[in-house]
Coordinates of C-alpha atoms in Angstrom, one line a residue:
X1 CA -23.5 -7.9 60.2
X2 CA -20.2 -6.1 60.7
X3 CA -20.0 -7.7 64.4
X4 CA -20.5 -11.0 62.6
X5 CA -17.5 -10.4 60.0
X6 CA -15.2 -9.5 62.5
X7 CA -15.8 -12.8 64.2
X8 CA -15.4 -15.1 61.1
X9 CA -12.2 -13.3 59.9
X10 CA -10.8 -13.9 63.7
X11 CA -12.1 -17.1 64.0
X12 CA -10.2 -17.5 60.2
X13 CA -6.9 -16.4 61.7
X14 CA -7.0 -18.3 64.4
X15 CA -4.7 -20.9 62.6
X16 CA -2.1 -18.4 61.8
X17 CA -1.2 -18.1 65.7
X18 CA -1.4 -21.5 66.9
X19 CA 1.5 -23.8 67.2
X20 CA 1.8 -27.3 65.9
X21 CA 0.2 -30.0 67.2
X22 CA 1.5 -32.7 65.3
X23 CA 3.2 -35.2 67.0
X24 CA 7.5 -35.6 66.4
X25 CA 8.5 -38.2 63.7
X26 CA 12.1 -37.8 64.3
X27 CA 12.2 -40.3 67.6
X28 CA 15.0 -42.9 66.6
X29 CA 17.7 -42.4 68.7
X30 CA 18.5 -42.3 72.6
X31 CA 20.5 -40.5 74.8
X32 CA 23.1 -43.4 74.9
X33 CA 23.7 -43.5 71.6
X34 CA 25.6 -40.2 71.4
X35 CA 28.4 -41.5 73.9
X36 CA 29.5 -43.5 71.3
X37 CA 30.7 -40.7 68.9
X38 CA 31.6 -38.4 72.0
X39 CA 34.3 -35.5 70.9
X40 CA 34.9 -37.2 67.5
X41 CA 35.4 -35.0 64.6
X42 CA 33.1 -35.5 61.5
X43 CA 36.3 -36.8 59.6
X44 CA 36.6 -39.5 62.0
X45 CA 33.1 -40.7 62.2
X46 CA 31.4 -44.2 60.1
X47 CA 28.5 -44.6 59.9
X48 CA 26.9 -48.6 59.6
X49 CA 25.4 -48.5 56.5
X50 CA 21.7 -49.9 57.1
X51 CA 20.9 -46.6 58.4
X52 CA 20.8 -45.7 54.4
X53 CA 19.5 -48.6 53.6
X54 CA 16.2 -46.5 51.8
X55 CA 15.7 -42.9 51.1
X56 CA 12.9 -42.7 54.2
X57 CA 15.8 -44.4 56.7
X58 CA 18.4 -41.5 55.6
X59 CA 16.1 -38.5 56.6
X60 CA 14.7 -39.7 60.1
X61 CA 18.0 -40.7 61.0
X62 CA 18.9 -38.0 60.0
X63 CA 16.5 -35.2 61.9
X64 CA 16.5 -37.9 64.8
X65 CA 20.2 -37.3 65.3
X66 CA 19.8 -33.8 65.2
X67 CA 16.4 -33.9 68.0
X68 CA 18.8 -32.6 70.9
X69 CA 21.5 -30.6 69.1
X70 CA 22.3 -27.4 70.7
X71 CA 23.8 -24.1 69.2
X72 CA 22.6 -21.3 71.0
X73 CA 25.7 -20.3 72.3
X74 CA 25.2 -21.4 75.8
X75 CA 23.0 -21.5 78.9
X76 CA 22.7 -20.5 82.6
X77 CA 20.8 -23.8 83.2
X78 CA 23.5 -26.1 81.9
X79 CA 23.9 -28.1 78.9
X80 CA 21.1 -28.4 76.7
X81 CA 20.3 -32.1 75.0
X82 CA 23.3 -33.4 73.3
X83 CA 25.0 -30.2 72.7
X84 CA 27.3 -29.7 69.6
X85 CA 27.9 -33.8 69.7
X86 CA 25.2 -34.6 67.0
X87 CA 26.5 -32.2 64.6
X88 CA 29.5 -34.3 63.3
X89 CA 27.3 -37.0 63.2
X90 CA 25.0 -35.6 61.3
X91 CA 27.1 -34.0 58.5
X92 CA 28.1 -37.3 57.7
X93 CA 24.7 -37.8 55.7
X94 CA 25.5 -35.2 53.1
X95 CA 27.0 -36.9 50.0
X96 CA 30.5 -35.8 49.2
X97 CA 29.7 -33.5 46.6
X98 CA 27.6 -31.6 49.3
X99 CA 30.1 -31.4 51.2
X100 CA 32.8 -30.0 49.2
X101 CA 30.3 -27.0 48.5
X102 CA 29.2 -27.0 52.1
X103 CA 32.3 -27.0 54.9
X104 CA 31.6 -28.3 58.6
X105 CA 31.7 -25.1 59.8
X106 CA 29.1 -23.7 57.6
X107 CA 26.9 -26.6 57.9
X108 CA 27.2 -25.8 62.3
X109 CA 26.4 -22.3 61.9
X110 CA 23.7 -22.9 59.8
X111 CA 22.0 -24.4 63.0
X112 CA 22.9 -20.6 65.3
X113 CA 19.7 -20.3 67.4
X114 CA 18.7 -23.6 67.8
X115 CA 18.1 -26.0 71.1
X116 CA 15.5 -28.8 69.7
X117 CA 14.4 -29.7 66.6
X118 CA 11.1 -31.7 65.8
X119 CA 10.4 -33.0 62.6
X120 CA 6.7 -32.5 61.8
X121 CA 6.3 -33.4 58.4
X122 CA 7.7 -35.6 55.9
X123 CA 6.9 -37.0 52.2
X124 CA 7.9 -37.4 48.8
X125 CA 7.4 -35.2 46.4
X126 CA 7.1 -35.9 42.9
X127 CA 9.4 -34.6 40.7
X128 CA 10.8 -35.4 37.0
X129 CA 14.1 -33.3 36.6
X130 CA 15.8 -33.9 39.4
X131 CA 15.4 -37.8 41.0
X132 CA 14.8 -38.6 44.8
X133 CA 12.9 -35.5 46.7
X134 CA 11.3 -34.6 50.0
X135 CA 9.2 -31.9 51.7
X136 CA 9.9 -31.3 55.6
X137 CA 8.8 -29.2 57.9
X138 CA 10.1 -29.1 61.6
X139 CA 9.5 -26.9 64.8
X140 CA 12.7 -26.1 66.6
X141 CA 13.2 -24.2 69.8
X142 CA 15.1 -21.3 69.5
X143 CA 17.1 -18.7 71.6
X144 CA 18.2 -15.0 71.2
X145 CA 22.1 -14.8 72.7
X146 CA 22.2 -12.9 75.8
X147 CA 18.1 -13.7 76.5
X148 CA 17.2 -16.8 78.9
X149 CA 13.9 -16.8 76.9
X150 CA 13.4 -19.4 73.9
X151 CA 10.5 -19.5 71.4
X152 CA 9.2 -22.0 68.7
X153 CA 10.4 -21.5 65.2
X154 CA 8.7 -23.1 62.3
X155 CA 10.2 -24.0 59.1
X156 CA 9.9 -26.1 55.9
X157 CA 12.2 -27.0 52.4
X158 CA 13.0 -29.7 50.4
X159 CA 15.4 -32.4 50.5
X160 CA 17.1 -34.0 47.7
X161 CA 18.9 -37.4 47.9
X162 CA 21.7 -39.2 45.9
X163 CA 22.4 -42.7 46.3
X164 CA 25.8 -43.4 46.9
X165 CA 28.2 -46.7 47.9
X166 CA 27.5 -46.4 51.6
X167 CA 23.2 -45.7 50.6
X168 CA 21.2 -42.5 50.2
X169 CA 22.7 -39.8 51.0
X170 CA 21.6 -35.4 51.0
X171 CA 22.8 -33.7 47.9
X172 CA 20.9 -30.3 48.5
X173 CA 18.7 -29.3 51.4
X174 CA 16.6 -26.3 51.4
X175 CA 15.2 -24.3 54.2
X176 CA 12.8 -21.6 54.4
X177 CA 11.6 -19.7 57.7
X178 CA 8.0 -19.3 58.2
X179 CA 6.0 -16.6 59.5
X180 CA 3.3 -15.8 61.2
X181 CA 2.1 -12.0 60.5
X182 CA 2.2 -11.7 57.4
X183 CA -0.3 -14.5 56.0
X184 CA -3.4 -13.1 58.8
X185 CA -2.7 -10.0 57.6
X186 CA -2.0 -9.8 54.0
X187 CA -2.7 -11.1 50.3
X188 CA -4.3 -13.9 48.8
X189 CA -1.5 -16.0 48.1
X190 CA -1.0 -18.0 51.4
X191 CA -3.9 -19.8 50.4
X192 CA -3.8 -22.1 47.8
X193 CA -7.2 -21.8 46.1
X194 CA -6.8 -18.1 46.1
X195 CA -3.3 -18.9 44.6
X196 CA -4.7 -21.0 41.6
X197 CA -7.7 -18.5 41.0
X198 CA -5.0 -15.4 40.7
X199 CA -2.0 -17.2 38.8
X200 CA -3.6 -19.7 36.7
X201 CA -6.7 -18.1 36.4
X202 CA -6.5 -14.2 36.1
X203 CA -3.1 -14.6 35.1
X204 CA -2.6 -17.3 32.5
X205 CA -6.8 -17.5 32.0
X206 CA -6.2 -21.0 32.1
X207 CA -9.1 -21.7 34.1
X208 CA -12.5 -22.8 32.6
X209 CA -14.2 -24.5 35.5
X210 CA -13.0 -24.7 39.0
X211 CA -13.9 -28.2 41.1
X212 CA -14.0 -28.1 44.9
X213 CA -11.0 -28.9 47.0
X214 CA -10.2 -32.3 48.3
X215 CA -8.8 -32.8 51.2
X216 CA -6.5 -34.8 52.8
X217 CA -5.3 -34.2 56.3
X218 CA -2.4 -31.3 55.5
X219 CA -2.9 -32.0 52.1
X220 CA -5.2 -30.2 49.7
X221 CA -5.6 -31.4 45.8
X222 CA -7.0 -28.8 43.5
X223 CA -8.4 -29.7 40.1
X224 CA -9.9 -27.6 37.4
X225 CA -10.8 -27.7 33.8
X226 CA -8.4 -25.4 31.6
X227 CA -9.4 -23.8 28.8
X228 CA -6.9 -26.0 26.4
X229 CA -9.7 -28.9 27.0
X230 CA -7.3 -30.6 29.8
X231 CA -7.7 -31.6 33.3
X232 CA -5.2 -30.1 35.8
X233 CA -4.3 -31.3 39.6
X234 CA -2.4 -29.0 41.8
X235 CA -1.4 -30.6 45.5
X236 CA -0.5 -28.1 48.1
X237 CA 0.3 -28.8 51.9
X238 CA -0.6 -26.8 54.2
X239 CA 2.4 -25.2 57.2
X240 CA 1.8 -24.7 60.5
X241 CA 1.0 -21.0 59.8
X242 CA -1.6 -21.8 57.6
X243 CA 0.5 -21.0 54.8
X244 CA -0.3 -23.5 51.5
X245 CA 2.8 -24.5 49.7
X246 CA 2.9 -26.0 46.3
X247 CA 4.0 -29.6 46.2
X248 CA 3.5 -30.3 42.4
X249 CA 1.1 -29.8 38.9
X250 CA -0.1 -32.5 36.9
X251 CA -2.0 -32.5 33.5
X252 CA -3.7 -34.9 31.5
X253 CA -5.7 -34.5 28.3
X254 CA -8.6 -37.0 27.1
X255 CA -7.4 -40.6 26.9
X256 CA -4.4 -39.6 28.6
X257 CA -2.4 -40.3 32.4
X258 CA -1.5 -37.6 34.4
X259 CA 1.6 -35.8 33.3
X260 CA 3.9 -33.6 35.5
X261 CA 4.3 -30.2 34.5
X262 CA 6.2 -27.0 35.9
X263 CA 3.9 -23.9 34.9
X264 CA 5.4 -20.4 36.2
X265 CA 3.5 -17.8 36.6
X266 CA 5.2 -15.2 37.5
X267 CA 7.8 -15.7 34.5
X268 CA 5.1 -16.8 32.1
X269 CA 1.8 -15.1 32.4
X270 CA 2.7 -12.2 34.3
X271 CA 4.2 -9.9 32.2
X272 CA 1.0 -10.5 29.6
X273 CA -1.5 -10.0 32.5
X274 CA 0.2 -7.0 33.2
X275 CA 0.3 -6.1 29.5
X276 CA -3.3 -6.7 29.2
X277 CA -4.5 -5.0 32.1
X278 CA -2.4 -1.8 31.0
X279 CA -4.1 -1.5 28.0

């Protein structure tokens, strides 16, 4: 039986280790097209506006400029993609007021490390508060300075957008690093039923009944009954790593739609779990 549990947690793990296989959605651009805004400076660079035309045009024109940008500080072999040409190009799809909180110079270091980027995942993500927003993730190949070996580097955020004269443009862009030894190795909340179980369960005893998962390629809905008599729906998506990541909550009571909702845990029920479970 033992032999048999060490094969099903390995067999478990497996999908923390393994790369991506998802194919690139960033694929817009050639290599021609960079000539044209060869050695320009971002301040000098216009853009035609159809490539803002919608939300979903801004951020894989976007990523698809920034396929073959280069910042690892040089290689033996040569030049790498586009070098540091897409770079001014592509700060030219923040809106202004992201810019004035985010200089050139910030923005290109932002990207030390990094040969080739793929985007792997992109969608909108509901959300109430704060307009237009999307989930990405992309898998980049990085590069120590001073090593000639690269490696693959996963990572994910959101993406907010603002519309401005010329179209859509990137008011705020998030970015978080993922790993891959921490999630085989440790705690529950990498996966998201354990997640809503611990947090909305244990912690906020918010669950009644439970239903099971659905589905949906990288996607997985959650739903349970709550103890206040309404339905919830939780959608997480689910990294490279394995990782799940909340997307978004929704509510609805009898004769009701589905309502967005922002629950916190960790600010609202764990202090009184922790209370509780003192006492």
């Amino acid at each position: 039986m033992q032999k048999q549990n060490q094969m099903d947690i390995s067999t478990i793990h497996q999908k923390y280790f393994r790369p991506s296989c998802l194919r690139a959605l960033n694929l817009r651009f050639g290599g021609e097209f960079y000539s044209l805004f060869s050695e320009k400076p971002h301040d000098q660079i216009h853009l035609p506006p159809e490539w803002f035309r919608t939300p979903e045009d801004t951020l894989l024109n976007y990523f698809s400029i920034l396929r073959e940008a280069e910042n690892l500080g040089g290689r033996s072999c040569g030049t790498v993609g586009q070098a540091r040409t897409p770079f001014p190009i592509a700060y030219n799809f923040l809106s202004r007021e992201y810019q004035k909180k985010l200089s050139f110079d910030e923005y290109f270091d932002s990207f030390a490390g990094i040969g080739h980027t793929s985007l792997i995942k992109l969608f909108y993500v509901p959300d109430g508060k704060n307009g237009l927003k999307f989930f990405y993730e992309m898998e980049t190949i990085e590069g120590f300075k001073g090593k000639r070996a690269e490696y693959f580097g996963y990572s994910y955020g959101f993406i907010n957008l603002v519309y401005e004269k010329e179209g859509f443009k990137i008011s705020y862009l998030s970015k978080f690093e993922e790993d891959f030894l921490c999630a085989p190795y440790h705690g529950w909340d990498h996966d998201g039923e354990a997640v809503v179980e611990v947090k909305y369960g244990e912690w906020c005893k918010l669950i009644q009944q439970i239903y099971p998962t659905v589905r949906e390629g990288y996607f997985k809905h959650i739903y349970f009954k709550g103890t206040d008599g309404a339905d919830y729906w939780f959608i997480y998506v689910t990294l490279t790593n394995g990782t799940d990541v909340e997307i978004a909550q929704f509510r609805k009571f009898i004769n009701e739609e589905w309502k967005q909702i922002n629950i916190k845990p960790e600010e609202e029920c764990l202090t009184r779990f922790e209370r509780v479970k003192e006492s």
